[in-house]
PDB file of C-alpha atoms in Angstrom:
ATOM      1  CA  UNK N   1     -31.651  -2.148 -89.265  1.00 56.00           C
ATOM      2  CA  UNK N   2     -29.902  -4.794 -89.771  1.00 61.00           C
ATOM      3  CA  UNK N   3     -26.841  -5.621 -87.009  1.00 62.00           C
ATOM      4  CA  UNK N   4     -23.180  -5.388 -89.036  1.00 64.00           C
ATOM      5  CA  UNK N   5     -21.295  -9.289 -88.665  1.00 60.00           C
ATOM      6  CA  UNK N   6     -18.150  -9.188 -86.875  1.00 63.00           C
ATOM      7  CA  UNK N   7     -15.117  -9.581 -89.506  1.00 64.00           C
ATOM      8  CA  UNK N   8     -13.894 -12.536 -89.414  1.00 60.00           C
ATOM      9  CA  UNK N   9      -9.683 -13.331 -88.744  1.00 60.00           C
ATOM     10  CA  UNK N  10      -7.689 -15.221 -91.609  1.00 59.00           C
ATOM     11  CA  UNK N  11      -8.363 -18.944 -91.078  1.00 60.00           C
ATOM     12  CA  UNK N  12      -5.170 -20.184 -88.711  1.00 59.00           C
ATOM     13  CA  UNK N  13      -3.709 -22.522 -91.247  1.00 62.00           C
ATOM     14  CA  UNK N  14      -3.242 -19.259 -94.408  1.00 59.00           C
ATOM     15  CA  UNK N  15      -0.354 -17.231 -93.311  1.00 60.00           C
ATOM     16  CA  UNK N  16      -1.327 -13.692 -94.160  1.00 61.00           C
ATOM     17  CA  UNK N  17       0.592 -12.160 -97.304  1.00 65.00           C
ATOM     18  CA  UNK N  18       3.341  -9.614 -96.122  1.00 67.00           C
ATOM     19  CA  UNK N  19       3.030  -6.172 -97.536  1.00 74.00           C
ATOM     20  CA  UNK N  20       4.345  -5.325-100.739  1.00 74.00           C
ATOM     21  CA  UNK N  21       7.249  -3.152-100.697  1.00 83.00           C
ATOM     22  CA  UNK N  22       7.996  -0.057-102.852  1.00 84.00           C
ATOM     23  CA  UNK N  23      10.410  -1.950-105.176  1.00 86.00           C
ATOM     24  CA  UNK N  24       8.005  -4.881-106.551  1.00 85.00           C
ATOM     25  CA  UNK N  25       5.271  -2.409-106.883  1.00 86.00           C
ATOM     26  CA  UNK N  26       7.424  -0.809-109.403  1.00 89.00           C
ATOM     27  CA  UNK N  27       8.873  -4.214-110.899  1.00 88.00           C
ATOM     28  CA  UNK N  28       4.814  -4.802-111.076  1.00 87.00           C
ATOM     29  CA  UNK N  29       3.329  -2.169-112.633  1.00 89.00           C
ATOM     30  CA  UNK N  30       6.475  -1.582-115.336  1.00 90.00           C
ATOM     31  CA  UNK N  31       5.780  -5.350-116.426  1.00 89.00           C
ATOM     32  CA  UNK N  32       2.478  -4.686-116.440  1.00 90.00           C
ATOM     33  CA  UNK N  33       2.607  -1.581-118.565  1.00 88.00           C
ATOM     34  CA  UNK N  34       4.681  -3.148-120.665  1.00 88.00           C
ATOM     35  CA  UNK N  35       2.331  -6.033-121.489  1.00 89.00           C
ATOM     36  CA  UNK N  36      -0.023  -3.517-122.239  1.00 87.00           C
ATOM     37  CA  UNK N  37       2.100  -2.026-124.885  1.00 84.00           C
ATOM     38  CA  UNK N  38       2.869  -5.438-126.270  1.00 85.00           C
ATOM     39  CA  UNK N  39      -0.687  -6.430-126.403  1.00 86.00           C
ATOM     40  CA  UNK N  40      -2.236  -2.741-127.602  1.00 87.00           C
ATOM     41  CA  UNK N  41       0.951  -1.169-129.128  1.00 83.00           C
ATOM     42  CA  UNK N  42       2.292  -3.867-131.512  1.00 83.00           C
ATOM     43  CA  UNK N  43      -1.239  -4.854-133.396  1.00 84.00           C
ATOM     44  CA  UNK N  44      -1.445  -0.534-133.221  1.00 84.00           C
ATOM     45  CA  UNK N  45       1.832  -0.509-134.888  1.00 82.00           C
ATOM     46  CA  UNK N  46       1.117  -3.037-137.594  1.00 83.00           C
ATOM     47  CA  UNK N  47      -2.148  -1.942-138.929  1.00 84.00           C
ATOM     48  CA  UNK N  48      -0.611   1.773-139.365  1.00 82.00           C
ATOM     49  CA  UNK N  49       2.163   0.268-141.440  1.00 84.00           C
ATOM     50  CA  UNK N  50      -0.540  -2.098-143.481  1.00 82.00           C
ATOM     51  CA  UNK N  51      -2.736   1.050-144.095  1.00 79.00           C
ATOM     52  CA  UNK N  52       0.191   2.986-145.533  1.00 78.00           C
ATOM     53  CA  UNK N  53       1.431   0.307-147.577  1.00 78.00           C
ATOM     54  CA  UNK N  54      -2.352  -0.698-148.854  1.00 74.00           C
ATOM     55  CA  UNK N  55      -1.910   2.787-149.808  1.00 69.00           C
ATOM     56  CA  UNK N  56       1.285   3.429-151.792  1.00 66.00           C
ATOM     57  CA  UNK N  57      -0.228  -0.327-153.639  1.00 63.00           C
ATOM     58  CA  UNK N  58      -3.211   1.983-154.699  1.00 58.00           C
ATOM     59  CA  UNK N  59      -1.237   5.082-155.496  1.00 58.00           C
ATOM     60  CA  UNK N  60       1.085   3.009-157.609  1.00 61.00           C
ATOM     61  CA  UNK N  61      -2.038   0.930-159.447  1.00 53.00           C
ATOM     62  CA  UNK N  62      -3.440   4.295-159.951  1.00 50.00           C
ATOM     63  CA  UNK N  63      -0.542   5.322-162.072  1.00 55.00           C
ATOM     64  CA  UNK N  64      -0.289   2.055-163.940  1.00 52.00           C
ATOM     65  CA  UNK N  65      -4.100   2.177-164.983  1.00 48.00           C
ATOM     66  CA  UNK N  66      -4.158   6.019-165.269  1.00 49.00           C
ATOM     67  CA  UNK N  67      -1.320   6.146-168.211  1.00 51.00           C
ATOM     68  CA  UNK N  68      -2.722   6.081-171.560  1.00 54.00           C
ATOM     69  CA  UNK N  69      -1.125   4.261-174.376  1.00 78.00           C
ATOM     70  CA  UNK N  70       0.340   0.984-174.789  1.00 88.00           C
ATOM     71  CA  UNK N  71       2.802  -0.250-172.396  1.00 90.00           C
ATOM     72  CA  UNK N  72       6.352  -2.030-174.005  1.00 92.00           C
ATOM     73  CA  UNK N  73       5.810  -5.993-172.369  1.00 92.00           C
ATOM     74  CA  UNK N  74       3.838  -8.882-172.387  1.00 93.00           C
ATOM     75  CA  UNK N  75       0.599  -8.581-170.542  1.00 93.00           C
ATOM     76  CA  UNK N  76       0.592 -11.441-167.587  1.00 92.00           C
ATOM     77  CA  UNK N  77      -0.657 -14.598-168.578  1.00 93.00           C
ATOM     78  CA  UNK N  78      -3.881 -14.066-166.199  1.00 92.00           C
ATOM     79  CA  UNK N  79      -4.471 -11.068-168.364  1.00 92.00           C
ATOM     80  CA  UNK N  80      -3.806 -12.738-171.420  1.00 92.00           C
ATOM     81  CA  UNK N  81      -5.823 -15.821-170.042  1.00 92.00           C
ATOM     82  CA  UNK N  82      -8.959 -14.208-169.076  1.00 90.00           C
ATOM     83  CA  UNK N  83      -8.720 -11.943-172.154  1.00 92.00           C
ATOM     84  CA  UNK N  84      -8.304 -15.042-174.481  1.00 92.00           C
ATOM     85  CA  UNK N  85      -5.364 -13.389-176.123  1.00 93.00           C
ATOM     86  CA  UNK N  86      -2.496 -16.389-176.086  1.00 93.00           C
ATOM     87  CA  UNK N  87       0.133 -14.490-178.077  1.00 94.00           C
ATOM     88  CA  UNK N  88       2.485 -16.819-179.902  1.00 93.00           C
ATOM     89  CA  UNK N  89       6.296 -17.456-178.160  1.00 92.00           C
ATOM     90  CA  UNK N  90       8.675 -15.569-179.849  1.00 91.00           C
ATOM     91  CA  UNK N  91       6.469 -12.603-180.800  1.00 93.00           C
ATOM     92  CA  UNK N  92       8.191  -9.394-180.824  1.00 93.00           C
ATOM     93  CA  UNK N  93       7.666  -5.767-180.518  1.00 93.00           C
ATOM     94  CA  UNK N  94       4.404  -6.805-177.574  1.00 94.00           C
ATOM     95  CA  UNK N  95       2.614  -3.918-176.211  1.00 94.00           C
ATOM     96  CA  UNK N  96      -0.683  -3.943-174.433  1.00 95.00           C
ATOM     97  CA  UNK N  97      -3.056  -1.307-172.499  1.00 94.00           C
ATOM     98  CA  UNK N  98      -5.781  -2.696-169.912  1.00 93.00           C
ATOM     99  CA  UNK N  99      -9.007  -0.428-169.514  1.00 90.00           C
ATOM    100  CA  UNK N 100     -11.484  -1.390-166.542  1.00 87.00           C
ATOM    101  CA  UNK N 101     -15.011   0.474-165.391  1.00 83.00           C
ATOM    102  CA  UNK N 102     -17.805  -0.905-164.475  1.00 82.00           C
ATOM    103  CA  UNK N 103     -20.110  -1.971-168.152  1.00 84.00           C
ATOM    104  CA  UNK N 104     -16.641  -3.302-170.306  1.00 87.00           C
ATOM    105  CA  UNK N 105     -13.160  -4.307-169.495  1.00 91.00           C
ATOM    106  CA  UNK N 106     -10.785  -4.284-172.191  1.00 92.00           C
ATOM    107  CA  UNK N 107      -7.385  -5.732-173.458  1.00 93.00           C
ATOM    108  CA  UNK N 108      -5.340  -3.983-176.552  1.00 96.00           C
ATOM    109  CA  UNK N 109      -2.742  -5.765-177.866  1.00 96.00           C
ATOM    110  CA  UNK N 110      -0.061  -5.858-180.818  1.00 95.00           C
ATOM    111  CA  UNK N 111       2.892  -7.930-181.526  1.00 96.00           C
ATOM    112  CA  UNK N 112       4.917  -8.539-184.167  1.00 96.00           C
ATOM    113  CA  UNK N 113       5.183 -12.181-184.913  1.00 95.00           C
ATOM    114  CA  UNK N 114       6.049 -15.509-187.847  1.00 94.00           C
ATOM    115  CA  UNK N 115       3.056 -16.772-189.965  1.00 94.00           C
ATOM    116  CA  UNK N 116       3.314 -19.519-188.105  1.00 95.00           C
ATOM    117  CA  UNK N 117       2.787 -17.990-184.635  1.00 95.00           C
ATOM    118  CA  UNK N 118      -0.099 -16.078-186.326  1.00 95.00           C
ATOM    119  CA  UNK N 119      -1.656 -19.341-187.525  1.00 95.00           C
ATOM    120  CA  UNK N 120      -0.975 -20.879-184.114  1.00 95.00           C
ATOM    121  CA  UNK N 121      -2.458 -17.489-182.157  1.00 94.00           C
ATOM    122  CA  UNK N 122      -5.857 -17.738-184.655  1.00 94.00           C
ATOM    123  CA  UNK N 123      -6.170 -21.424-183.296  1.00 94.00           C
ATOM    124  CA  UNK N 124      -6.046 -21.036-180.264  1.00 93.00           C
ATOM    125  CA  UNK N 125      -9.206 -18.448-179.996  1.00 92.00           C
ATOM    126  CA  UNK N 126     -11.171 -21.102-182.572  1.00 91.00           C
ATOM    127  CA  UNK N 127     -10.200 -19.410-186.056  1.00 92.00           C
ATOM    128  CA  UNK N 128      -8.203 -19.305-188.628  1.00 91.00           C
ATOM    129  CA  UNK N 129      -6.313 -17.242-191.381  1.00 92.00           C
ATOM    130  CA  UNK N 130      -8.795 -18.378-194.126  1.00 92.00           C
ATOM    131  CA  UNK N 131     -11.509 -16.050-191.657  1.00 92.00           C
ATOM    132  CA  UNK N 132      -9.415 -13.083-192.062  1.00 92.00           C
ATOM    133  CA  UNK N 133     -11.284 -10.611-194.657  1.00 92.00           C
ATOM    134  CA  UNK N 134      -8.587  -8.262-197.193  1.00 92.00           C
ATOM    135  CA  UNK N 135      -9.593  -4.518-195.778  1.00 89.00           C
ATOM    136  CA  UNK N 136     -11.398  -5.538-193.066  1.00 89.00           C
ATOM    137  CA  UNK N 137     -10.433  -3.148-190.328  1.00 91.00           C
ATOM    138  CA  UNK N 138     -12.282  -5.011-187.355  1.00 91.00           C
ATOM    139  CA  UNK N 139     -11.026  -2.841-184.424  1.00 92.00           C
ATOM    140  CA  UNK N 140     -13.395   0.319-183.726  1.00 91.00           C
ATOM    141  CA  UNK N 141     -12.805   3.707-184.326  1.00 91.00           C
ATOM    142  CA  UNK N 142     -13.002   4.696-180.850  1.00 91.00           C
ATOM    143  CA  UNK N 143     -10.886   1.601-179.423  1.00 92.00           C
ATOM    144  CA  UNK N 144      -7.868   2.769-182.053  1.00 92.00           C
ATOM    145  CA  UNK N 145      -8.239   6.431-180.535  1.00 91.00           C
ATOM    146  CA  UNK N 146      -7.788   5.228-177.217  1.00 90.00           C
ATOM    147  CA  UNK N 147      -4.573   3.220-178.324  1.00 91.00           C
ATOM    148  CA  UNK N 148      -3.614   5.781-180.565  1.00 90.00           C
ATOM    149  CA  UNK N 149      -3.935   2.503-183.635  1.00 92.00           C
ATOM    150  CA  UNK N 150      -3.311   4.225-187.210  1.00 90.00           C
ATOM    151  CA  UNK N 151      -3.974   1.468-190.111  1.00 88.00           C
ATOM    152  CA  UNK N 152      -2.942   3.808-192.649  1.00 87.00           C
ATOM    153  CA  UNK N 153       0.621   2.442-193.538  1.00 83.00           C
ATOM    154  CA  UNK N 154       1.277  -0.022-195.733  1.00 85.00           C
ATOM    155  CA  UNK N 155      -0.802  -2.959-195.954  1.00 82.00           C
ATOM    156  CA  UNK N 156      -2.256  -5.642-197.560  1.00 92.00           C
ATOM    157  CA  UNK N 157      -4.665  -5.266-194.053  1.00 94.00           C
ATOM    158  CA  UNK N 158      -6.943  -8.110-192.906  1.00 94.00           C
ATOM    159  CA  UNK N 159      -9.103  -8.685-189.545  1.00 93.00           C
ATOM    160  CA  UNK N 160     -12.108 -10.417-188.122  1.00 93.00           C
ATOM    161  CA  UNK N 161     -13.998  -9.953-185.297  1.00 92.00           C
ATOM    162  CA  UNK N 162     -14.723 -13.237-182.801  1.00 90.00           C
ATOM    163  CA  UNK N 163     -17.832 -12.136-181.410  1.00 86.00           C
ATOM    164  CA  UNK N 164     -18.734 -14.904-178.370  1.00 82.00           C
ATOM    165  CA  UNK N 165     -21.274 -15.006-175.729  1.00 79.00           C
ATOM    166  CA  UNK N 166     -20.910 -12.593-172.642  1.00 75.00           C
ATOM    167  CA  UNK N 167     -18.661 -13.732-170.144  1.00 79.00           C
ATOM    168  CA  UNK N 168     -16.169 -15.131-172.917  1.00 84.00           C
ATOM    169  CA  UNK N 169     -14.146 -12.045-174.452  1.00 91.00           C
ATOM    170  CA  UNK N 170     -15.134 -10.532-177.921  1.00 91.00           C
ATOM    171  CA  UNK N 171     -11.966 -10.602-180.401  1.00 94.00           C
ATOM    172  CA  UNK N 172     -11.491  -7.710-182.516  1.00 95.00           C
ATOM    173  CA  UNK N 173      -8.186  -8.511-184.574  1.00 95.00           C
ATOM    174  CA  UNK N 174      -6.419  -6.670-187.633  1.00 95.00           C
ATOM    175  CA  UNK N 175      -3.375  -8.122-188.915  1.00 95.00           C
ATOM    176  CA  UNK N 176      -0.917  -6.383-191.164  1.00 94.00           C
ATOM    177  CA  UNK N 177       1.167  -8.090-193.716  1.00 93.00           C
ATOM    178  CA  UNK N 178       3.315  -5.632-195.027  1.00 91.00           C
ATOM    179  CA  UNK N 179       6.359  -6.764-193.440  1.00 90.00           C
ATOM    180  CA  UNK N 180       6.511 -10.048-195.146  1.00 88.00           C
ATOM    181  CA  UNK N 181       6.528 -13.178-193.248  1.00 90.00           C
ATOM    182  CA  UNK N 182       6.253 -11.534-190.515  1.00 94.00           C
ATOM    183  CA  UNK N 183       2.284 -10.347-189.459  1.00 95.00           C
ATOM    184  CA  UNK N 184       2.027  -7.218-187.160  1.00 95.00           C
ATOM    185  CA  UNK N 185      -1.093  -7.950-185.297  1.00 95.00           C
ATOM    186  CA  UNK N 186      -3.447  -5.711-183.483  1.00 96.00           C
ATOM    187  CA  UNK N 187      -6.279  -7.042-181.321  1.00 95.00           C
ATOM    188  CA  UNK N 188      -8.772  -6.026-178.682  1.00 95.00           C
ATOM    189  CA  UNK N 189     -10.318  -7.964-176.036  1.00 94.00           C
ATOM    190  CA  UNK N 190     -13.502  -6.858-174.725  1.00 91.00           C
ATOM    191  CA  UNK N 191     -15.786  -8.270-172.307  1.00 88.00           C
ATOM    192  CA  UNK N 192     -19.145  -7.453-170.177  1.00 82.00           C
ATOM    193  CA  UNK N 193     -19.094  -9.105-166.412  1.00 70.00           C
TER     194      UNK N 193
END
């Protein structure tokens, strides 16, 4: 067994700390707890109120993408960018619908717009009006269903289809003429990731 040292005294030249009284205790621990608080609580606090708004986002999204039909507007420009669907300036009656899963992701479109702005809209996806085929009713069966697309009005009708190499968006376009000089166009925009 081994013999126990002797403790040894404070060294003469460290004046020994007075007890703490009652009072700064308290003072202590309160600041302490509330550094804890600060540290734990606040972070706490903000990551409940992210998850709930990250939440009403997705809700809301939901509703957007979950309506069926076209929606009165212009689609954004990144839609109508990554879509390659530059609708003229000055087009009216726009309306668009968006449809996403995980094989196609799709753009419908119509808008109401000059012979010009139809002649400027065919240039800018690399065609022209001279590709446009009389009764050629380019947009699918199934993608006017979805749309709820009727070409049974008055015509002349026209369309083409712009088929281009996966990632760049397939063009499916009908263009009425009966309101004259002024084109109604219907398009779809469909591409594979």
């Amino acid at each position: 067994m081994m013999p126990s040292l002797p403790r040894q005294a404070a060294p003469p030249d460290e004046p020994s700390r007075p007890s703490e009284d009652r009072r700064h205790m308290i003072r202590r621990r309160a600041l302490t707890l509330l550094i804890i608080v600060l540290l734990i609580g606040v972070p706490a606090g903000y990551l409940v109120i992210s998850a709930n708004q990250s939440r009403d986002s997705g809700k809301d999204k939901e509703k957007k993408y979950s309506a069926t039909g076209l929606t009165e507007g212009w689609p954004s420009r990144v839609q109508r960018r990554l879509y390659h669907l530059p609708v003229p300036s000055g087009s009216d009656h726009v309306a668009y619908y968006e449809t996403n899963n995980w094989k196609t992701s799709r753009l419908y479109i119509q808008f109401l717009t000059s012979e010009k702005g139809l002649d400027k809209f065919l240039k800018r996806i690399g065609s022209s009006r001279a590709a446009l085929e009389r009764d050629e009713l380019a947009v699918t069966a199934r993608d006017r269903r979805i749309v709820g697309w009727e070409f049974t009005g008055p015509g002349p009708w026209s369309g083409l289809t712009r088929e281009r190499k996966n990632p760049t968006p397939t063009l499916d376009i009908v263009v009425n003429w009966s309101k004259r000089g002024h084109p109604m166009v219907y398009a779809v925009s469909r591409t594979t990731p």
